[in-house]
Short mmCIF file of C-alpha atoms in Angstrom, two decimals:
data_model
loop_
_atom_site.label_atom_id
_atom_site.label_comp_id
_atom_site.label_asym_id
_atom_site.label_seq_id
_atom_site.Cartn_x
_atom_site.Cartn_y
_atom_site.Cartn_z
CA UNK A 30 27.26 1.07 22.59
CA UNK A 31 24.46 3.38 21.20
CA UNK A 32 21.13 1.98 20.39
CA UNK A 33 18.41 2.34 17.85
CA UNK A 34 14.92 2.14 17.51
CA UNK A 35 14.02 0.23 13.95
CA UNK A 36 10.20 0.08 13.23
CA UNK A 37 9.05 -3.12 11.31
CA UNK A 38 5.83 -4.31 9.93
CA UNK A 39 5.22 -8.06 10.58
CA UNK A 40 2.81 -7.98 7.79
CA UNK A 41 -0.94 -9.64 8.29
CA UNK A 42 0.07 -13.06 9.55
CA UNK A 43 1.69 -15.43 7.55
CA UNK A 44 5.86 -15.89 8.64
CA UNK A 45 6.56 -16.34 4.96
CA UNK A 46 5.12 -12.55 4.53
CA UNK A 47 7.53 -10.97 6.55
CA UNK A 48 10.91 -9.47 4.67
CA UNK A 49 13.95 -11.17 5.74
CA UNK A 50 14.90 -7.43 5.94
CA UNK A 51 12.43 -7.15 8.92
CA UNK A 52 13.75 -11.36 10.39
CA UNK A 53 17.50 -9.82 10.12
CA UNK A 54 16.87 -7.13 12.11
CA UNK A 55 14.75 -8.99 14.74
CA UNK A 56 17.96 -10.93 15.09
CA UNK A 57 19.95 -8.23 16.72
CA UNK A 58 17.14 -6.62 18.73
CA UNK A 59 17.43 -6.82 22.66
CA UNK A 60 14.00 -5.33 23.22
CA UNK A 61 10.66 -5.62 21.31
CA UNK A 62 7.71 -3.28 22.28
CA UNK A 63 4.10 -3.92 20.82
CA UNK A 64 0.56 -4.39 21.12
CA UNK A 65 0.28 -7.78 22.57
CA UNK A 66 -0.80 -10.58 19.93
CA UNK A 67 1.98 -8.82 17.79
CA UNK A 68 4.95 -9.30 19.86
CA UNK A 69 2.91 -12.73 20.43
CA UNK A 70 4.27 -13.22 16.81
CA UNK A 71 8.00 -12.74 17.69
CA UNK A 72 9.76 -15.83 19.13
CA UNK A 73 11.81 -15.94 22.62
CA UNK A 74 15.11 -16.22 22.87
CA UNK A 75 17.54 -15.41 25.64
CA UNK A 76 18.99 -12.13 25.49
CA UNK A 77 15.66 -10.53 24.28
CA UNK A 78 12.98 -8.78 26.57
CA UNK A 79 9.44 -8.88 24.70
CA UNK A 80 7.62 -5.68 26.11
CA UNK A 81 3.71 -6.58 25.01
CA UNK A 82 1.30 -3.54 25.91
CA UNK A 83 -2.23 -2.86 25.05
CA UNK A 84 -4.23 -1.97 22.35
CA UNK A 85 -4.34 2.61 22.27
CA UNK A 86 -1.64 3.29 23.71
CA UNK A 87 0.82 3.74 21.00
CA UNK A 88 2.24 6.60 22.65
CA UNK A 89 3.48 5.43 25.89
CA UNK A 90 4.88 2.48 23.70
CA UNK A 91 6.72 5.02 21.71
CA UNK A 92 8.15 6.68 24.79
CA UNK A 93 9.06 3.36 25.66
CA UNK A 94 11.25 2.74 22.56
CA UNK A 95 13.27 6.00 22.60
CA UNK A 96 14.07 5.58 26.34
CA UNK A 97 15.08 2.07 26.20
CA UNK A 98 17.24 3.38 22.90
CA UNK A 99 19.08 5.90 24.86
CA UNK A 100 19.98 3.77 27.27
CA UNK A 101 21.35 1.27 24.64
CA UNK A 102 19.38 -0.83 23.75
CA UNK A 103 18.67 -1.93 20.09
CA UNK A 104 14.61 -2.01 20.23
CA UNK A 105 12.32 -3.23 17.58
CA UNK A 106 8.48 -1.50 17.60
CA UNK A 107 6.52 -4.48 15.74
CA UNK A 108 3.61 -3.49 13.94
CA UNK A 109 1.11 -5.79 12.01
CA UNK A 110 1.49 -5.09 8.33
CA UNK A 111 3.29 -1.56 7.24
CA UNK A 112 4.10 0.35 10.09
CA UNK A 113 3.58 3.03 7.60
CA UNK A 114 -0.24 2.41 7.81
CA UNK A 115 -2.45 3.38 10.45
CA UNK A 116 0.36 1.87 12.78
CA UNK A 117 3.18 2.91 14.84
CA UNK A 118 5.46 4.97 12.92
CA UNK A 119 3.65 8.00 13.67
CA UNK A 120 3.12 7.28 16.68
CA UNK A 121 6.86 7.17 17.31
CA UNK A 122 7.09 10.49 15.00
CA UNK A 123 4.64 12.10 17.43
CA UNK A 124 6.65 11.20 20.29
CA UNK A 125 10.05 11.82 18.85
CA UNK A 126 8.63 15.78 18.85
CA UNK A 127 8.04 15.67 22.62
CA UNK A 128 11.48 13.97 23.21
CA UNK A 129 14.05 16.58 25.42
CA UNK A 130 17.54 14.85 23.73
CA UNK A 131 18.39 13.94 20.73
CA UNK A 132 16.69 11.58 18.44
CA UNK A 133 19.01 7.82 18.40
CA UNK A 134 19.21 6.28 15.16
CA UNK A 135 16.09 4.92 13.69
CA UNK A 136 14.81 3.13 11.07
CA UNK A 137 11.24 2.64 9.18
CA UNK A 138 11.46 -1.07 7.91
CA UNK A 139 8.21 -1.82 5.65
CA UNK A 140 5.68 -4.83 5.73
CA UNK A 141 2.87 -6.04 3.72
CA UNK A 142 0.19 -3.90 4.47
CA UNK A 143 -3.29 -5.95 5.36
CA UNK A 144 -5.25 -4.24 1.81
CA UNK A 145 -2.57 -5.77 -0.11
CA UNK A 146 -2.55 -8.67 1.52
CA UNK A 147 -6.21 -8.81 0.93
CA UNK A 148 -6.30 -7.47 -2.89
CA UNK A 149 -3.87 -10.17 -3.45
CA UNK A 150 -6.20 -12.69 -2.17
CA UNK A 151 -9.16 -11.30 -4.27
CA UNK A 152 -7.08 -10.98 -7.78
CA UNK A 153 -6.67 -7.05 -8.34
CA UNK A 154 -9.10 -4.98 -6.55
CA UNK A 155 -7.09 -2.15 -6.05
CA UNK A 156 -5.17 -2.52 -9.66
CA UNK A 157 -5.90 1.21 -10.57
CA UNK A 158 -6.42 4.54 -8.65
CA UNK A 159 -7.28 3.55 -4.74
CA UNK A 160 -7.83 5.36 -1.60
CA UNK A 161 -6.76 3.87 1.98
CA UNK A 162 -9.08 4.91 4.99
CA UNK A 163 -9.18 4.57 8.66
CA UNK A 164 -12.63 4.06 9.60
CA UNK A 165 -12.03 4.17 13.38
CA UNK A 166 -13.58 7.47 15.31
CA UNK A 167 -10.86 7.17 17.63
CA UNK A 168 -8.39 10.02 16.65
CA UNK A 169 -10.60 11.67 13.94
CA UNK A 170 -14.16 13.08 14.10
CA UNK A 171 -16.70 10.94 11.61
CA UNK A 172 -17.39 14.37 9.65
CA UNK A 173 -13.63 13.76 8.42
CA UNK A 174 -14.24 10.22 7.37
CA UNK A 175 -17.90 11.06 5.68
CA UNK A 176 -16.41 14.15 4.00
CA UNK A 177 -13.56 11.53 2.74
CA UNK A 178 -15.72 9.10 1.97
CA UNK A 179 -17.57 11.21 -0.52
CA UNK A 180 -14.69 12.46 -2.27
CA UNK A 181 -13.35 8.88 -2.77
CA UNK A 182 -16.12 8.07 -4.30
CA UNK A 183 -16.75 11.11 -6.60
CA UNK A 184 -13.07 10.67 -7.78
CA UNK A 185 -14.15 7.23 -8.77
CA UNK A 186 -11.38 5.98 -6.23
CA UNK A 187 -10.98 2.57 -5.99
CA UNK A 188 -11.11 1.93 -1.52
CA UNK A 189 -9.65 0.10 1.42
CA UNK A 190 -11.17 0.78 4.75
CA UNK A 191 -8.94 -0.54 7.66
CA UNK A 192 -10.68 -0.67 11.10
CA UNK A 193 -14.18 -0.96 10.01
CA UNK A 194 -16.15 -2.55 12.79
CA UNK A 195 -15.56 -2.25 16.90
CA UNK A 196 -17.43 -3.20 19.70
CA UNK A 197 -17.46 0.44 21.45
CA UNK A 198 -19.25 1.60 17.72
CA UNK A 199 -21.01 -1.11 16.13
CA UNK A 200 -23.38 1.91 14.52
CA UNK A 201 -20.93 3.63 12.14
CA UNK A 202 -20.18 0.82 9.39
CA UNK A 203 -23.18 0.79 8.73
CA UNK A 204 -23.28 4.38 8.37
CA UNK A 205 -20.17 4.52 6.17
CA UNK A 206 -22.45 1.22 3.97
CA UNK A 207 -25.24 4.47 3.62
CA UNK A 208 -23.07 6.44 2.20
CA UNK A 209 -21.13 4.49 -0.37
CA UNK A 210 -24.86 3.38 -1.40
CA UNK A 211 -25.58 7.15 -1.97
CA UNK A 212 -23.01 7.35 -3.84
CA UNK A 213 -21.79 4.08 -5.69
CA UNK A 214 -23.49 2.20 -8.54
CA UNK A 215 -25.71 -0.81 -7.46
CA UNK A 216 -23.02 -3.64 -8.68
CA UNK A 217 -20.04 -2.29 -6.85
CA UNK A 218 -18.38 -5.26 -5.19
CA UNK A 219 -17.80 -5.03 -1.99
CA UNK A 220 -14.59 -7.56 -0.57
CA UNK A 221 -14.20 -8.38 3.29
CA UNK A 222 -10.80 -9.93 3.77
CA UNK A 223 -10.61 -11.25 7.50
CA UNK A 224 -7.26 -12.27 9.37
CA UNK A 225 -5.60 -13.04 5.03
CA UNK A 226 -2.86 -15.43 5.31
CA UNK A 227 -3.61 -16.60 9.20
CA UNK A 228 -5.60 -19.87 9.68
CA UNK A 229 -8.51 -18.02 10.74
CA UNK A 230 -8.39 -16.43 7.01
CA UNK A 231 -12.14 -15.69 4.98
CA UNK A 232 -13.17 -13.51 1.80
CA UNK A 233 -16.48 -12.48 0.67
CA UNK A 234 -17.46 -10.79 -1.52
CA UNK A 235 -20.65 -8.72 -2.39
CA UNK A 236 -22.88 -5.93 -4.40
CA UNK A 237 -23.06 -2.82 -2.23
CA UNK A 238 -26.71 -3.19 -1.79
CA UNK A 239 -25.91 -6.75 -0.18
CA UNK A 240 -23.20 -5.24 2.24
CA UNK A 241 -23.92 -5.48 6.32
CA UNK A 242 -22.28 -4.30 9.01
CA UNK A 243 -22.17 -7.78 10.87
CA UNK A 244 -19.87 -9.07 7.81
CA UNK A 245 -16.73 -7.05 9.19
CA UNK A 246 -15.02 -6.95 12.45
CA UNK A 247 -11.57 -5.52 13.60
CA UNK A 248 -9.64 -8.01 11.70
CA UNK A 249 -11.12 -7.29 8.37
CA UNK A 250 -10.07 -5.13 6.01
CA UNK A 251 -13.29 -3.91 3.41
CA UNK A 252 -12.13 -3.42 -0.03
CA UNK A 253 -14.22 -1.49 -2.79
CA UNK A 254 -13.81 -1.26 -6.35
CA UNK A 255 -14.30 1.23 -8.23
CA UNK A 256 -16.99 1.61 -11.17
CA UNK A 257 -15.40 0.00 -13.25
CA UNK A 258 -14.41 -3.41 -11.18
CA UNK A 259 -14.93 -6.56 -12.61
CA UNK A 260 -15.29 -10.25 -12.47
CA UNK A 261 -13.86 -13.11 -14.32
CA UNK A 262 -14.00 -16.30 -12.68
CA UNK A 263 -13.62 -16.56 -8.79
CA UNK A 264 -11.32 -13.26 -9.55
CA UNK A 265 -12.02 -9.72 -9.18
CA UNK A 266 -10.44 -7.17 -10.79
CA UNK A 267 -10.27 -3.04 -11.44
CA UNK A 268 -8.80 -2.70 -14.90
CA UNK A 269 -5.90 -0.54 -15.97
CA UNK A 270 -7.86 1.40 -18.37
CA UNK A 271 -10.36 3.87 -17.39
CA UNK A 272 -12.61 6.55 -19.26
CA UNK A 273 -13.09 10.11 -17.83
CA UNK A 274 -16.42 9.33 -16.30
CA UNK B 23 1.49 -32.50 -14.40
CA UNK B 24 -0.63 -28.88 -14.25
CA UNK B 25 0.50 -26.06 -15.08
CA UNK B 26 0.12 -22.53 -12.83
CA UNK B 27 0.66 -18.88 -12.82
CA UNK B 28 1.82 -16.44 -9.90
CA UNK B 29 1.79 -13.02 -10.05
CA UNK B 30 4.95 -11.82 -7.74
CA UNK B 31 6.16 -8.34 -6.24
CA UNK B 32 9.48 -8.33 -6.25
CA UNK B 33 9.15 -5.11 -4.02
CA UNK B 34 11.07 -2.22 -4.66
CA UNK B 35 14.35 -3.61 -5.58
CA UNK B 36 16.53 -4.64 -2.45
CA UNK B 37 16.21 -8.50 -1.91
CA UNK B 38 16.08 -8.21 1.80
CA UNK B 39 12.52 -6.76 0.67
CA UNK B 40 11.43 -9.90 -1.25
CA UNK B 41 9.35 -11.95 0.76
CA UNK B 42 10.01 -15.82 1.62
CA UNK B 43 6.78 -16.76 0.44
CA UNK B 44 7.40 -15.03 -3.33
CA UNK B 45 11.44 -16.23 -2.82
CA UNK B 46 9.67 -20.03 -2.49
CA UNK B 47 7.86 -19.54 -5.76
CA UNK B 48 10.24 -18.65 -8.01
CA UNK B 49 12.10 -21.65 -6.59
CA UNK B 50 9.51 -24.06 -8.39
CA UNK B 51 8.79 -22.02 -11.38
CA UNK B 52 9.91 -22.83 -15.13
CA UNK B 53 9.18 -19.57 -16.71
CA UNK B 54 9.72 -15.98 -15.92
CA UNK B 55 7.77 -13.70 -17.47
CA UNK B 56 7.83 -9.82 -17.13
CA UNK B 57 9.64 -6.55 -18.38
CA UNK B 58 13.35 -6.56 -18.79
CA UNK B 59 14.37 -4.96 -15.63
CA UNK B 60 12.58 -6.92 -13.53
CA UNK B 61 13.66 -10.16 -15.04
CA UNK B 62 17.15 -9.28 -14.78
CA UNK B 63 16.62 -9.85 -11.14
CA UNK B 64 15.99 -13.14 -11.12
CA UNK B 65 18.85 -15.69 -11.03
CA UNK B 66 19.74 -18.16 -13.89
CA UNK B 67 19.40 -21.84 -13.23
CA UNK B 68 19.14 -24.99 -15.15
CA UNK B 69 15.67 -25.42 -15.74
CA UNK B 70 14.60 -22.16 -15.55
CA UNK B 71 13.52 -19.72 -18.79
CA UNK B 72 13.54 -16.27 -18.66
CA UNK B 73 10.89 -14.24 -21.22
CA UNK B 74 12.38 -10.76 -21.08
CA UNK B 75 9.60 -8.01 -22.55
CA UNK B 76 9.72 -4.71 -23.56
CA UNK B 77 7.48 -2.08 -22.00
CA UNK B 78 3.63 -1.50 -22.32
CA UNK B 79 3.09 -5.21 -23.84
CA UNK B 80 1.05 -6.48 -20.62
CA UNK B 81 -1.27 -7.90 -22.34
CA UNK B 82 0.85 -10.19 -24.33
CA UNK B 83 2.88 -11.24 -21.17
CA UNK B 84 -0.20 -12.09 -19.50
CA UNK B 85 -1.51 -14.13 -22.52
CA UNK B 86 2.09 -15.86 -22.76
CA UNK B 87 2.28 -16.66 -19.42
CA UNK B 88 -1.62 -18.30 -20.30
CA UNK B 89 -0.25 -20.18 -23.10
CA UNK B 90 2.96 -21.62 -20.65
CA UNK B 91 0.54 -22.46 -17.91
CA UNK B 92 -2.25 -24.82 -20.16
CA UNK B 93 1.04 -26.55 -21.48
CA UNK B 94 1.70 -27.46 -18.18
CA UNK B 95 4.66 -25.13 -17.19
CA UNK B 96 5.15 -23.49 -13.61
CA UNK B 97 4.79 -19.40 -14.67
CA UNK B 98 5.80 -16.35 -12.38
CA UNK B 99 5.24 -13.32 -14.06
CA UNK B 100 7.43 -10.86 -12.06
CA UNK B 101 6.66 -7.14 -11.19
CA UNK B 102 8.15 -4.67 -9.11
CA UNK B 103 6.69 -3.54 -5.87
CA UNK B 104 3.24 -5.26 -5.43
CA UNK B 105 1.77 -7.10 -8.29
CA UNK B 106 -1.60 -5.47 -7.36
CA UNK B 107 -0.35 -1.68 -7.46
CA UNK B 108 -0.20 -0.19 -10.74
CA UNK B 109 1.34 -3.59 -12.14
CA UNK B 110 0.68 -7.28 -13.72
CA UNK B 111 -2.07 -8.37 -11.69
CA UNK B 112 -4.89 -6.45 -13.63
CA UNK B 113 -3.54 -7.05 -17.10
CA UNK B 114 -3.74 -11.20 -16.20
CA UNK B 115 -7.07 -11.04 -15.31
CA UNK B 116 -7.89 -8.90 -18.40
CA UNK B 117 -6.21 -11.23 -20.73
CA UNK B 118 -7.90 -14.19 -18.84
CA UNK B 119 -11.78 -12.50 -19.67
CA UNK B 120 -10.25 -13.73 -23.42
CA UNK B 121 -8.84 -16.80 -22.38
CA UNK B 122 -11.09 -19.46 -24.00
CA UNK B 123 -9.88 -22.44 -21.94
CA UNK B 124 -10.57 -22.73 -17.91
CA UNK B 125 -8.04 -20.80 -16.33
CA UNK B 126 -5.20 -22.14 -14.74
CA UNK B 127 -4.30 -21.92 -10.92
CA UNK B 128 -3.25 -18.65 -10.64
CA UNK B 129 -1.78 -16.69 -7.29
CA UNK B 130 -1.20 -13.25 -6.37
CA UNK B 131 1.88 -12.90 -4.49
CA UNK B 132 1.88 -9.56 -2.49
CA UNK B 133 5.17 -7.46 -2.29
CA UNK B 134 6.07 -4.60 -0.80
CA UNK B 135 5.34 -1.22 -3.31
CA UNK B 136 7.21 1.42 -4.11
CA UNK B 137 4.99 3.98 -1.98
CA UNK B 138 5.41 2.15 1.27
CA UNK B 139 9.27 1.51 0.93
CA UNK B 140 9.64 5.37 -0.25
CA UNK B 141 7.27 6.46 3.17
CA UNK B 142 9.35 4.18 5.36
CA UNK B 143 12.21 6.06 4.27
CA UNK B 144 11.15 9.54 4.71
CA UNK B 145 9.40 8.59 7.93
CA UNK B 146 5.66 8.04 7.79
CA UNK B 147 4.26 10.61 5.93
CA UNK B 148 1.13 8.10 4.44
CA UNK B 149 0.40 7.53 8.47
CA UNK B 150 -3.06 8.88 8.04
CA UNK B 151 -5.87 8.07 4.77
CA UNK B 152 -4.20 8.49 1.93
CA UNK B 153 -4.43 7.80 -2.33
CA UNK B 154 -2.12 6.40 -4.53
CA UNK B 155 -2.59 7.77 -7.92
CA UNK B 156 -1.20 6.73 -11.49
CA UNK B 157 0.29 9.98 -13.30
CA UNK B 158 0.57 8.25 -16.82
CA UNK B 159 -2.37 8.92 -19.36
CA UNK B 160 -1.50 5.74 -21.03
CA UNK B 161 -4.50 4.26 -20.22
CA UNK B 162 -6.52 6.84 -18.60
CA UNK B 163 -7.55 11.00 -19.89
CA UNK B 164 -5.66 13.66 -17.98
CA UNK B 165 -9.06 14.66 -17.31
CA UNK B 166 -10.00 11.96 -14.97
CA UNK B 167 -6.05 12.27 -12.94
CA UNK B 168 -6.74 15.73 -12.56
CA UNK B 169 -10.40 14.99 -11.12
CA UNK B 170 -8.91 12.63 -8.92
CA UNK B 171 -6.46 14.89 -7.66
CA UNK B 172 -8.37 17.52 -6.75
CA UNK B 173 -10.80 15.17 -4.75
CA UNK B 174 -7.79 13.83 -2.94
CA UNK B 175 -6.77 17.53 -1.96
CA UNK B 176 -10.16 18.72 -0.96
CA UNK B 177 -10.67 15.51 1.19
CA UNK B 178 -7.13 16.27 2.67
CA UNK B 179 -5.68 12.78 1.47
CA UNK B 180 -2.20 12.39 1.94
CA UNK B 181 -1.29 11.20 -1.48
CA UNK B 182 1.48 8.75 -3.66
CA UNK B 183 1.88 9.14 -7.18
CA UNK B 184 2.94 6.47 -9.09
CA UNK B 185 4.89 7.31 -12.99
CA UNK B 186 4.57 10.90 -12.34
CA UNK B 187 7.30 11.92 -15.26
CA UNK B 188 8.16 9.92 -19.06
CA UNK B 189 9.91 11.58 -21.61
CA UNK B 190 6.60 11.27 -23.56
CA UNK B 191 4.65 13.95 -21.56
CA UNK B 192 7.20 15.80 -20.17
CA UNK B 193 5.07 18.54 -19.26
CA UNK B 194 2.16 16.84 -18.04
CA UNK B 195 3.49 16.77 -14.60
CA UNK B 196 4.26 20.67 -14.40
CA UNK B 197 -0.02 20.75 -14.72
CA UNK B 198 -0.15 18.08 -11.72
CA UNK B 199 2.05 20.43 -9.43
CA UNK B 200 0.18 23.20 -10.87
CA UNK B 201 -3.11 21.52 -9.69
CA UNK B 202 -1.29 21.16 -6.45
CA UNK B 203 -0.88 24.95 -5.75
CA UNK B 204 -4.27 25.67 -6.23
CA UNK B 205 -5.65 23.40 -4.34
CA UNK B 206 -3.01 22.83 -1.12
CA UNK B 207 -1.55 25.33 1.14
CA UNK B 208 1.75 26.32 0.39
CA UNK B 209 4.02 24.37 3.03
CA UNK B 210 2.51 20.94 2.06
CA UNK B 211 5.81 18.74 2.02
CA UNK B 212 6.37 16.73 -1.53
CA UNK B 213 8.66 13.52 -1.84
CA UNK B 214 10.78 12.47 -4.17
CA UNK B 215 11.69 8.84 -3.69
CA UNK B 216 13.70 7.35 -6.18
CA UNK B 217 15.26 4.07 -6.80
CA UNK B 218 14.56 3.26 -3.05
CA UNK B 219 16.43 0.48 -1.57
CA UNK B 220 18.73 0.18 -5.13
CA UNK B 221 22.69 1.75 -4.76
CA UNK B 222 21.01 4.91 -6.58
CA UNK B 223 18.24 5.36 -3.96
CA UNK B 224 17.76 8.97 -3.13
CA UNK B 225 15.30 11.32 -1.34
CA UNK B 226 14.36 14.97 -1.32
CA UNK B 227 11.82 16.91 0.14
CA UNK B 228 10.61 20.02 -0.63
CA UNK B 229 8.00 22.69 0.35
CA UNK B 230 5.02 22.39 -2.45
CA UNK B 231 5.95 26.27 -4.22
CA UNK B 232 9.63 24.60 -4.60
CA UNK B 233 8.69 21.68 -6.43
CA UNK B 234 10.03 21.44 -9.56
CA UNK B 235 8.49 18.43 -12.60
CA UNK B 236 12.55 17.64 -13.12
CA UNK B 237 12.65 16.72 -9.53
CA UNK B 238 10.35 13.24 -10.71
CA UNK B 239 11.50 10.75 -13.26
CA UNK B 240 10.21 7.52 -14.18
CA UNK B 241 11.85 5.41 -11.24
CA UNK B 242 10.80 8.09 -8.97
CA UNK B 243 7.56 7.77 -6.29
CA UNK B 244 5.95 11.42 -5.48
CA UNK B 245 4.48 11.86 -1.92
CA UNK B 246 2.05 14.63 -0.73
CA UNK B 247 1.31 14.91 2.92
CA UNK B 248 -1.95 16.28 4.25
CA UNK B 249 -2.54 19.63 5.04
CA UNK B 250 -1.10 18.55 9.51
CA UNK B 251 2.08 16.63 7.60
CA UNK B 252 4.67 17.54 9.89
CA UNK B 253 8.12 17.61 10.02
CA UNK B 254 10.90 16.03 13.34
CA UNK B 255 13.97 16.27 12.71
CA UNK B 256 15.30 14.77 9.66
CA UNK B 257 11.73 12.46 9.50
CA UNK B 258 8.46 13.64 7.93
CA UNK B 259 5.17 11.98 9.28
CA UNK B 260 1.25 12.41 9.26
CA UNK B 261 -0.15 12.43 12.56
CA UNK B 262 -2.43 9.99 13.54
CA UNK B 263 -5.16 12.20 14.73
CA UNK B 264 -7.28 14.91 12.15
CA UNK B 265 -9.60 17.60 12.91
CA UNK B 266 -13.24 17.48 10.68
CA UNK B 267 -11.03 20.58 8.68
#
């Protein structure tokens, strides 16, 4: 019997978010490998070893998958959201390179990712031109994020910042608040979109000069809309049209 | 009885991609509202009317689907991918700023967009910040894409491109690629997604210098990597750490 590694997003909380594509194939695992409150999400039944690990370090949970593959098993690498985004398919990727035999069948199986999850929630926030960043210093100096940061903004990007707040670096959101202030109008909403579709879920939104560090943590996701972002009603919204600015 | 509107992603066309939660809704609907192709995924029941529309008449869906909801009728106005990407979302909330009645209940249902089923398939090549970009000057100038993408290169954003090709500006997307070259070293890898999870799903890659605009049509995604894309064996991925570059 050869196995396979299949990498699945879980998507940010809700059961009725995750593609039966991703429930099919959760059926006919024998192993799942995570970070812990994600394989938390998966439900036991006999025949299936849950492997929960902790948070950084994706790549020993990588090595994990592909040695548990080649010895047969059919594993399934959960990830919350896309595993596509800031999540464990690279991670496996960057293992994969370091692997001595060959790769076993595997498969890249997407979720909803936690901004549209969270766009959803607001109306249509990220409706035109957008820009995804990881906020977290972890793998990448700040310079990179500031230098990204400014570009987003200059190109009049639309923006969803995943991983804005930790404890070990409470200082740099409200850093990356500066900047956007340096460089966004006054009336630029600002969205935080914590734990969407869980019972613990809350949105707020506010102008950029209103924005504080304390209003995100790790399970928020900051949204940003562009200059020309609107409101009507409790909705907010980046139109479809835009001028050259 | 009152009437409401959601605003569904039918993701990219598979139905194991279609979540429960959007599957539930257009269980209770009455109306269907959207472009042709995407109707034509929905199953006929008793009960249940399909509005089929031609292209580039959002506007009019989203006021239709206004109308249906005041007289008390249960709308889903259906769009590929995520609702929120490029798609219905924006044009209901810009009909609604002319809606003179309170607005209906009105949901955003999140799917799973083309960009993110197109990177699962070619690995995870969006694993690190990236932009997703709308190549059709529709509704936009040329000269705000092109400002766009040239912030996305110099802030070394992986990028998506969303419409990159028509048969109305067939040559606008030889000047994209053209921006490209100048702007990205030569073995950045490009994507060509199309028709991802459909029977005529295919997938190329290609060094930048070999990309070609007949490669793209209009049910093809584009993807960029950033300038540490890499490539392991068949699977192309972003790596999850960056240098300040």
């Amino acid at each position: 019997m050869s196995g396979w590694i299949a990498v699945a997003g879980l998507g940010p909380g809700a059961p009725e978010l995750i593609t039966p594509d991703v429930a099919a194939t959760l059926e006919k695992a024998t192993d799942i490998i995570g970070y812990g409150p994600y394989v938390a999400r998966i439900a036991q039944r006999d025949g299936l070893n849950l492997h929960a690990s902790d948070n950084r370090v994706e790549l020993d949970r990588a090595c994990h998958a592909l040695e548990l593959a080649a010895s047969g098993a059919r594993v399934v690498i959960v990830s919350s959201g896309d595993p596509g985004v800031f999540a464990m398919a690279s991670a496996l990727f960057e293992a994969a390179e370091c692997w001595p035999a060959p790769l076993p069948e595997i498969h890249v199986l997407p979720g909803i990712t936690a901004m549209l999850a969270a766009a959803a929630r607001a109306g249509a926030p990220l409706g035109h031109d957008f820009c995804a960043i990881n906020l977290s210093d972890n793998l990448k100096p700040f310079a990179l994020i500031e230098r990204r940061l400014r570009h987003a903004a200059r190109g009049d990007f639309a923006m969803a910042f995943y991983n804005p707040r930790s404890a070990t670096r409470p200082h740099q959101f409200a850093r990356v608040l500066q900047i956007l202030r340096e460089e966004c109008n006054d009336d630029r909403p600002v969205i935080f979109a914590r734990a969407v579709s869980t019972p613990e879920e809350s949105l707020k939104t506010v102008a950029l000069p209103q924005a504080t560090p304390e209003m995100a943590d790790m399970r928020t996701v900051v949204l940003v809309g562009n200059s020309m972002t609107r409101q009507v009603g409790r909705w907010i919204y980046t139109p479809r049209r835009a001028e050259a600015g």
